[in-house]
């Protein structure tokens, strides 16, 4: 099938392209103009033609997400879903917005099978998981013993067993400290019984990512998330990276100072300046938007501490091998001083970090807001007048703790396309995605500009996935299933016998019990996971 | 050649039985799908069918699973996985007589602490649990020395685990235990370990949640998923005459077979008395075909590979998908 999309403004920053033009698709790929008549043609004058959106950090599957669903039945009946929609709806709503790939960023290896099975059932989009290590005893033992090669083998074995695209570490050492009755844990605190600091864990895991050649840098959820004054931890963490690649997830949640009468303020300008000055650092924002949501995190220490703020007043804390997790429902309120500061802080980060290749568009779904808030957030970034209207509705005392009213920047289409398409594909190591060049996978979103920018983003005019027209104005045109992505770095098979012995001693089970068998998640006999090459 | 299916007790090929099942569900005013034993793939397929047929869905063992869930979703809880309990617990309280003994070997990740394993069971269990919670809460009460020692051990532990089965103790007792665990976490660490129920109810609950956002006892009667633990109790619906056609997937027939028009997806080993209207023979998960099942020892879903997969007996998931297809044909021809 030969398809021509013509008449629209094609914005493809990976190729410096921004102008009216054509995109040709044959089967699943973008091709050069073939000199033949197309089988079908889409005339889209006035529309914006982008590659499909890629979300690098949304909690959409796995045992913790499912617990969030089970915790809140009163917010699930009917059309409601309180930040944790069922899989079918996740696929539909993302695709309607023009997103064609989503990364679930926090899956412990022991529950990877469930996550992959859930993801396999999500229609329309491609997906991937990040595998979590850094709070597990074996990781501590190997680092303490200076066994860097064995640590890399262990991580590679975990990635292979889980089918993961990269490594995430969550408050490294913090969950281990929680087990030992800690109530707080910072970058240079020592993990009880492990004799290691969080800083040492981060550096060791950065080394693993580099040694294995994983395209995606270490994906870090920092210490002290959500606490006043935690900007110092984030700044120290950036310095601790010592120039090596590091991705800081949901930066907004560690951008707080202690200024003002309520000892809570935005420290986004300081942190944005530090990010701007550190080309090795990438970040996603984790924007807060107002409304009911549910926080889902494997930072069990932080979630334990947040129980008192649960709304509705209930929670689930799971203590598990590695990280565990906590589910705490929460309602962000526009008139609440703290929530308003958080909202402004996120926007400041978006507007003060200069390079759209290094700042990524997330709400840490659903922790800052459900992903269904993306259209409103994109509109806020592109329209300073709209921002001014929102600003006028938040408490003045909150506004005084931020610089947001002074910021006049508006994102343009190339910046939006970079931040939500080209940059994520590059960050994840997916060369055939995030752009519209020849050979690209034909994942394409076409938006029809209108006065209400949020409405434009909520339902793309047309969305193509793998060359198929899957959505038109929010209506599914063809049911389609994507695939999962994983890296498969090699490792010394000697790690298998060490793991077998360790698991037998500590857990009394085989370490292979948790592996994701391809047959467990295959659809229609197709290979469910596509390999992403590692860097040489 | 093996028998693939039965209609009114007479052997037929699978296809007409699938068509008959689709017809029966399509013609039903209030169809119900009930899991006896079911793997996660079958649960996904059953929920697709339930949505298409505007049917309700329940699991035979849902009552106990929902008793645990009710405590979590009404008040919240702190729980632990079985593997983490094995690795770290230095104090284990077994509640009731249903839960199995816990190894008293020292926790491998903190062996110097040793491990104390205690059991609270027998007469007046509820009253004694109440007293224990009061002791932990620091209330000035008199309790027998054994109970006081138990409370002291929980307080002194670094990482205590309280293990119960909702099949045995009532929801109020679970709530008491969770309240006690919450109090203990003011000063130390303590977590609950609910025993997962039989017949993969934990796995089916997970699949139901990712498919619908809700646990079993879910209905699509109004075109969208709704959950009601009392109204959608399958046994109650059958006995009360509310369900007119039931599709059952299990190792054997349900206890209420004979009280309702019944389509059964069962293995050839099932005892077929009373004879259901339609029987479609189905593979056993993890034995005749690969399956995803909740492993209670691991506290996670795992892939169970069939040693000798059967090419002749399809898994329930395939038959359920075929019935969904047959139903769609029924609806299209209306």
PDB file of C-alpha atoms in Angstrom, chain A residues 62-63 66-67 69-74 76-79 84-88 110-111 113-114 117-118 121 137 141 177-183 193 301 304 307 313-322 479 502-509 513-515 517-521, chain B residues 40-42 44 48 51 69 72-84 86-88 108-113 158-159 182 184-189 191 205-216 224-227 290 292-293 297-303 305:
ATOM      1  CA  UNK A  62       2.702  -3.659  36.204  1.00  0.00           C
ATOM      2  CA  UNK A  63       1.777  -4.798  39.659  1.00  0.00           C
ATOM      3  CA  UNK A  66      -2.715  -2.627  38.927  1.00  0.00           C
ATOM      4  CA  UNK A  67      -2.825  -2.156  42.685  1.00  0.00           C
ATOM      5  CA  UNK A  69      -6.666   0.266  39.953  1.00  0.00           C
ATOM      6  CA  UNK A  70      -7.762  -2.131  42.680  1.00  0.00           C
ATOM      7  CA  UNK A  71      -7.365   0.479  45.422  1.00  0.00           C
ATOM      8  CA  UNK A  72      -9.848   2.901  43.898  1.00  0.00           C
ATOM      9  CA  UNK A  73     -12.931   1.058  42.602  1.00  0.00           C
ATOM     10  CA  UNK A  74     -15.132   4.059  43.357  1.00  0.00           C
ATOM     11  CA  UNK A  76     -13.135   3.366  38.250  1.00  0.00           C
ATOM     12  CA  UNK A  77     -16.786   2.620  37.738  1.00  0.00           C
ATOM     13  CA  UNK A  78     -18.036   3.878  34.425  1.00  0.00           C
ATOM     14  CA  UNK A  79     -15.822   6.290  32.503  1.00  0.00           C
ATOM     15  CA  UNK A  84      -4.874   4.344  36.338  1.00  0.00           C
ATOM     16  CA  UNK A  85      -7.030   3.470  33.330  1.00  0.00           C
ATOM     17  CA  UNK A  86      -7.381  -0.110  32.137  1.00  0.00           C
ATOM     18  CA  UNK A  87      -4.992  -1.089  29.351  1.00  0.00           C
ATOM     19  CA  UNK A  88      -7.472  -0.811  26.507  1.00  0.00           C
ATOM     20  CA  UNK A 110      10.427 -10.137  39.669  1.00  0.00           C
ATOM     21  CA  UNK A 111       7.190  -8.701  38.303  1.00  0.00           C
ATOM     22  CA  UNK A 113       6.084 -10.884  33.332  1.00  0.00           C
ATOM     23  CA  UNK A 114       2.917  -9.204  34.533  1.00  0.00           C
ATOM     24  CA  UNK A 117       1.623  -9.156  29.614  1.00  0.00           C
ATOM     25  CA  UNK A 118      -0.324  -6.002  30.470  1.00  0.00           C
ATOM     26  CA  UNK A 121      -2.742  -6.208  25.805  1.00  0.00           C
ATOM     27  CA  UNK A 137      21.104  -6.906  48.249  1.00  0.00           C
ATOM     28  CA  UNK A 141      27.230  -7.139  47.495  1.00  0.00           C
ATOM     29  CA  UNK A 177      16.988   1.808  54.220  1.00  0.00           C
ATOM     30  CA  UNK A 178      13.196   1.712  54.586  1.00  0.00           C
ATOM     31  CA  UNK A 179      13.417  -2.000  55.370  1.00  0.00           C
ATOM     32  CA  UNK A 180      15.798  -1.147  58.157  1.00  0.00           C
ATOM     33  CA  UNK A 181      13.338   1.350  59.605  1.00  0.00           C
ATOM     34  CA  UNK A 182      14.848   4.525  58.100  1.00  0.00           C
ATOM     35  CA  UNK A 183      12.454   7.470  57.820  1.00  0.00           C
ATOM     36  CA  UNK A 193      23.864  -3.128  56.390  1.00  0.00           C
ATOM     37  CA  UNK A 301      10.224   5.190  51.600  1.00  0.00           C
ATOM     38  CA  UNK A 304       5.244   5.464  53.222  1.00  0.00           C
ATOM     39  CA  UNK A 307       0.369   8.213  53.519  1.00  0.00           C
ATOM     40  CA  UNK A 313      -7.713   8.438  52.775  1.00  0.00           C
ATOM     41  CA  UNK A 314      -6.318   5.002  51.935  1.00  0.00           C
ATOM     42  CA  UNK A 315      -3.129   3.603  50.500  1.00  0.00           C
ATOM     43  CA  UNK A 316      -1.230   0.447  49.715  1.00  0.00           C
ATOM     44  CA  UNK A 317       2.385  -0.018  50.681  1.00  0.00           C
ATOM     45  CA  UNK A 318       4.178  -3.081  49.346  1.00  0.00           C
ATOM     46  CA  UNK A 319       7.509  -4.179  50.745  1.00  0.00           C
ATOM     47  CA  UNK A 320       9.167  -6.406  48.166  1.00  0.00           C
ATOM     48  CA  UNK A 321      12.505  -7.708  46.951  1.00  0.00           C
ATOM     49  CA  UNK A 322      14.323  -4.778  45.382  1.00  0.00           C
ATOM     50  CA  UNK A 479      -7.396  -1.979  15.768  1.00  0.00           C
ATOM     51  CA  UNK A 502      22.148 -16.700  45.513  1.00  0.00           C
ATOM     52  CA  UNK A 503      18.443 -17.159  44.779  1.00  0.00           C
ATOM     53  CA  UNK A 504      18.441 -20.602  46.317  1.00  0.00           C
ATOM     54  CA  UNK A 505      20.032 -19.272  49.500  1.00  0.00           C
ATOM     55  CA  UNK A 506      18.041 -16.065  49.904  1.00  0.00           C
ATOM     56  CA  UNK A 507      14.675 -16.787  48.301  1.00  0.00           C
ATOM     57  CA  UNK A 508      14.577 -20.556  47.984  1.00  0.00           C
ATOM     58  CA  UNK A 509      13.528 -20.370  44.327  1.00  0.00           C
ATOM     59  CA  UNK A 513      11.228 -18.279  37.580  1.00  0.00           C
ATOM     60  CA  UNK A 514      10.751 -14.598  36.753  1.00  0.00           C
ATOM     61  CA  UNK A 515      11.936 -14.623  33.155  1.00  0.00           C
ATOM     62  CA  UNK A 517       9.147 -16.133  27.996  1.00  0.00           C
ATOM     63  CA  UNK A 518       8.312 -14.836  24.508  1.00  0.00           C
ATOM     64  CA  UNK A 519       5.356 -17.260  24.329  1.00  0.00           C
ATOM     65  CA  UNK A 520       3.898 -15.635  27.446  1.00  0.00           C
ATOM     66  CA  UNK A 521       3.347 -12.326  25.714  1.00  0.00           C
TER      67      UNK A 521
ATOM     68  CA  UNK B  40      -4.654 -15.270  33.125  1.00  0.00           C
ATOM     69  CA  UNK B  41      -4.930 -15.609  29.350  1.00  0.00           C
ATOM     70  CA  UNK B  42      -8.327 -17.257  29.770  1.00  0.00           C
ATOM     71  CA  UNK B  44      -8.477 -11.880  29.478  1.00  0.00           C
ATOM     72  CA  UNK B  48     -13.549  -9.814  26.210  1.00  0.00           C
ATOM     73  CA  UNK B  51     -17.954  -7.275  27.350  1.00  0.00           C
ATOM     74  CA  UNK B  69      -9.189  -6.241  48.932  1.00  0.00           C
ATOM     75  CA  UNK B  72      -7.052  -2.371  51.410  1.00  0.00           C
ATOM     76  CA  UNK B  73      -9.557  -0.270  49.524  1.00  0.00           C
ATOM     77  CA  UNK B  74     -11.422   0.935  52.570  1.00  0.00           C
ATOM     78  CA  UNK B  75      -8.513   1.821  54.820  1.00  0.00           C
ATOM     79  CA  UNK B  76      -5.194   0.911  53.233  1.00  0.00           C
ATOM     80  CA  UNK B  77      -2.551  -1.591  54.229  1.00  0.00           C
ATOM     81  CA  UNK B  78       1.151  -2.422  54.418  1.00  0.00           C
ATOM     82  CA  UNK B  79       1.969  -5.809  52.947  1.00  0.00           C
ATOM     83  CA  UNK B  80       5.012  -7.831  51.968  1.00  0.00           C
ATOM     84  CA  UNK B  81       5.810 -10.435  49.322  1.00  0.00           C
ATOM     85  CA  UNK B  82       6.451 -14.028  50.453  1.00  0.00           C
ATOM     86  CA  UNK B  83      10.020 -13.919  49.119  1.00  0.00           C
ATOM     87  CA  UNK B  84      10.881 -10.757  51.019  1.00  0.00           C
ATOM     88  CA  UNK B  86      11.535 -15.329  53.738  1.00  0.00           C
ATOM     89  CA  UNK B  87      14.634 -13.208  53.147  1.00  0.00           C
ATOM     90  CA  UNK B  88      14.239 -10.717  55.974  1.00  0.00           C
ATOM     91  CA  UNK B 108      19.213 -15.100  54.996  1.00  0.00           C
ATOM     92  CA  UNK B 109      19.649 -11.336  54.701  1.00  0.00           C
ATOM     93  CA  UNK B 110      19.903 -10.753  58.466  1.00  0.00           C
ATOM     94  CA  UNK B 111      20.876 -14.131  59.937  1.00  0.00           C
ATOM     95  CA  UNK B 112      22.251 -12.729  63.192  1.00  0.00           C
ATOM     96  CA  UNK B 113      18.744 -11.665  64.192  1.00  0.00           C
ATOM     97  CA  UNK B 158      13.170  -5.447  63.263  1.00  0.00           C
ATOM     98  CA  UNK B 159      11.023  -6.814  60.462  1.00  0.00           C
ATOM     99  CA  UNK B 182       0.116   0.333  60.939  1.00  0.00           C
ATOM    100  CA  UNK B 184       3.870  -1.081  64.738  1.00  0.00           C
ATOM    101  CA  UNK B 185       5.306   0.910  61.826  1.00  0.00           C
ATOM    102  CA  UNK B 186       5.441   3.982  64.031  1.00  0.00           C
ATOM    103  CA  UNK B 187       8.530   2.506  65.632  1.00  0.00           C
ATOM    104  CA  UNK B 188       9.691  -0.501  63.616  1.00  0.00           C
ATOM    105  CA  UNK B 189       8.800  -2.472  60.505  1.00  0.00           C
ATOM    106  CA  UNK B 191       3.954  -6.060  57.221  1.00  0.00           C
ATOM    107  CA  UNK B 205      -8.016 -10.639  39.846  1.00  0.00           C
ATOM    108  CA  UNK B 206      -4.895  -9.082  38.340  1.00  0.00           C
ATOM    109  CA  UNK B 207      -6.044  -9.767  34.770  1.00  0.00           C
ATOM    110  CA  UNK B 208      -9.507  -8.430  35.570  1.00  0.00           C
ATOM    111  CA  UNK B 209      -7.949  -5.228  36.940  1.00  0.00           C
ATOM    112  CA  UNK B 210      -5.776  -4.555  33.899  1.00  0.00           C
ATOM    113  CA  UNK B 211      -8.653  -5.355  31.554  1.00  0.00           C
ATOM    114  CA  UNK B 212     -11.403  -3.422  33.365  1.00  0.00           C
ATOM    115  CA  UNK B 213      -9.835  -1.404  36.197  1.00  0.00           C
ATOM    116  CA  UNK B 214     -11.867  -3.521  38.628  1.00  0.00           C
ATOM    117  CA  UNK B 215     -11.639  -6.903  40.376  1.00  0.00           C
ATOM    118  CA  UNK B 216     -13.993  -9.853  39.693  1.00  0.00           C
ATOM    119  CA  UNK B 224     -19.355  -0.481  30.685  1.00  0.00           C
ATOM    120  CA  UNK B 225     -17.556  -2.231  33.526  1.00  0.00           C
ATOM    121  CA  UNK B 226     -19.218  -1.954  36.934  1.00  0.00           C
ATOM    122  CA  UNK B 227     -18.265  -3.724  40.122  1.00  0.00           C
ATOM    123  CA  UNK B 290       1.480 -23.091  28.709  1.00  0.00           C
ATOM    124  CA  UNK B 292       0.340 -17.555  33.159  1.00  0.00           C
ATOM    125  CA  UNK B 293      -0.672 -18.263  36.740  1.00  0.00           C
ATOM    126  CA  UNK B 297       5.081 -18.932  46.806  1.00  0.00           C
ATOM    127  CA  UNK B 298       6.581 -16.146  44.706  1.00  0.00           C
ATOM    128  CA  UNK B 299       3.748 -13.676  45.116  1.00  0.00           C
ATOM    129  CA  UNK B 300       3.906 -12.931  41.391  1.00  0.00           C
ATOM    130  CA  UNK B 301       2.549 -14.058  38.047  1.00  0.00           C
ATOM    131  CA  UNK B 302       4.733 -16.698  36.439  1.00  0.00           C
ATOM    132  CA  UNK B 303       4.798 -18.569  33.174  1.00  0.00           C
ATOM    133  CA  UNK B 305       5.338 -24.261  30.706  1.00  0.00           C
TER     134      UNK B 305
END
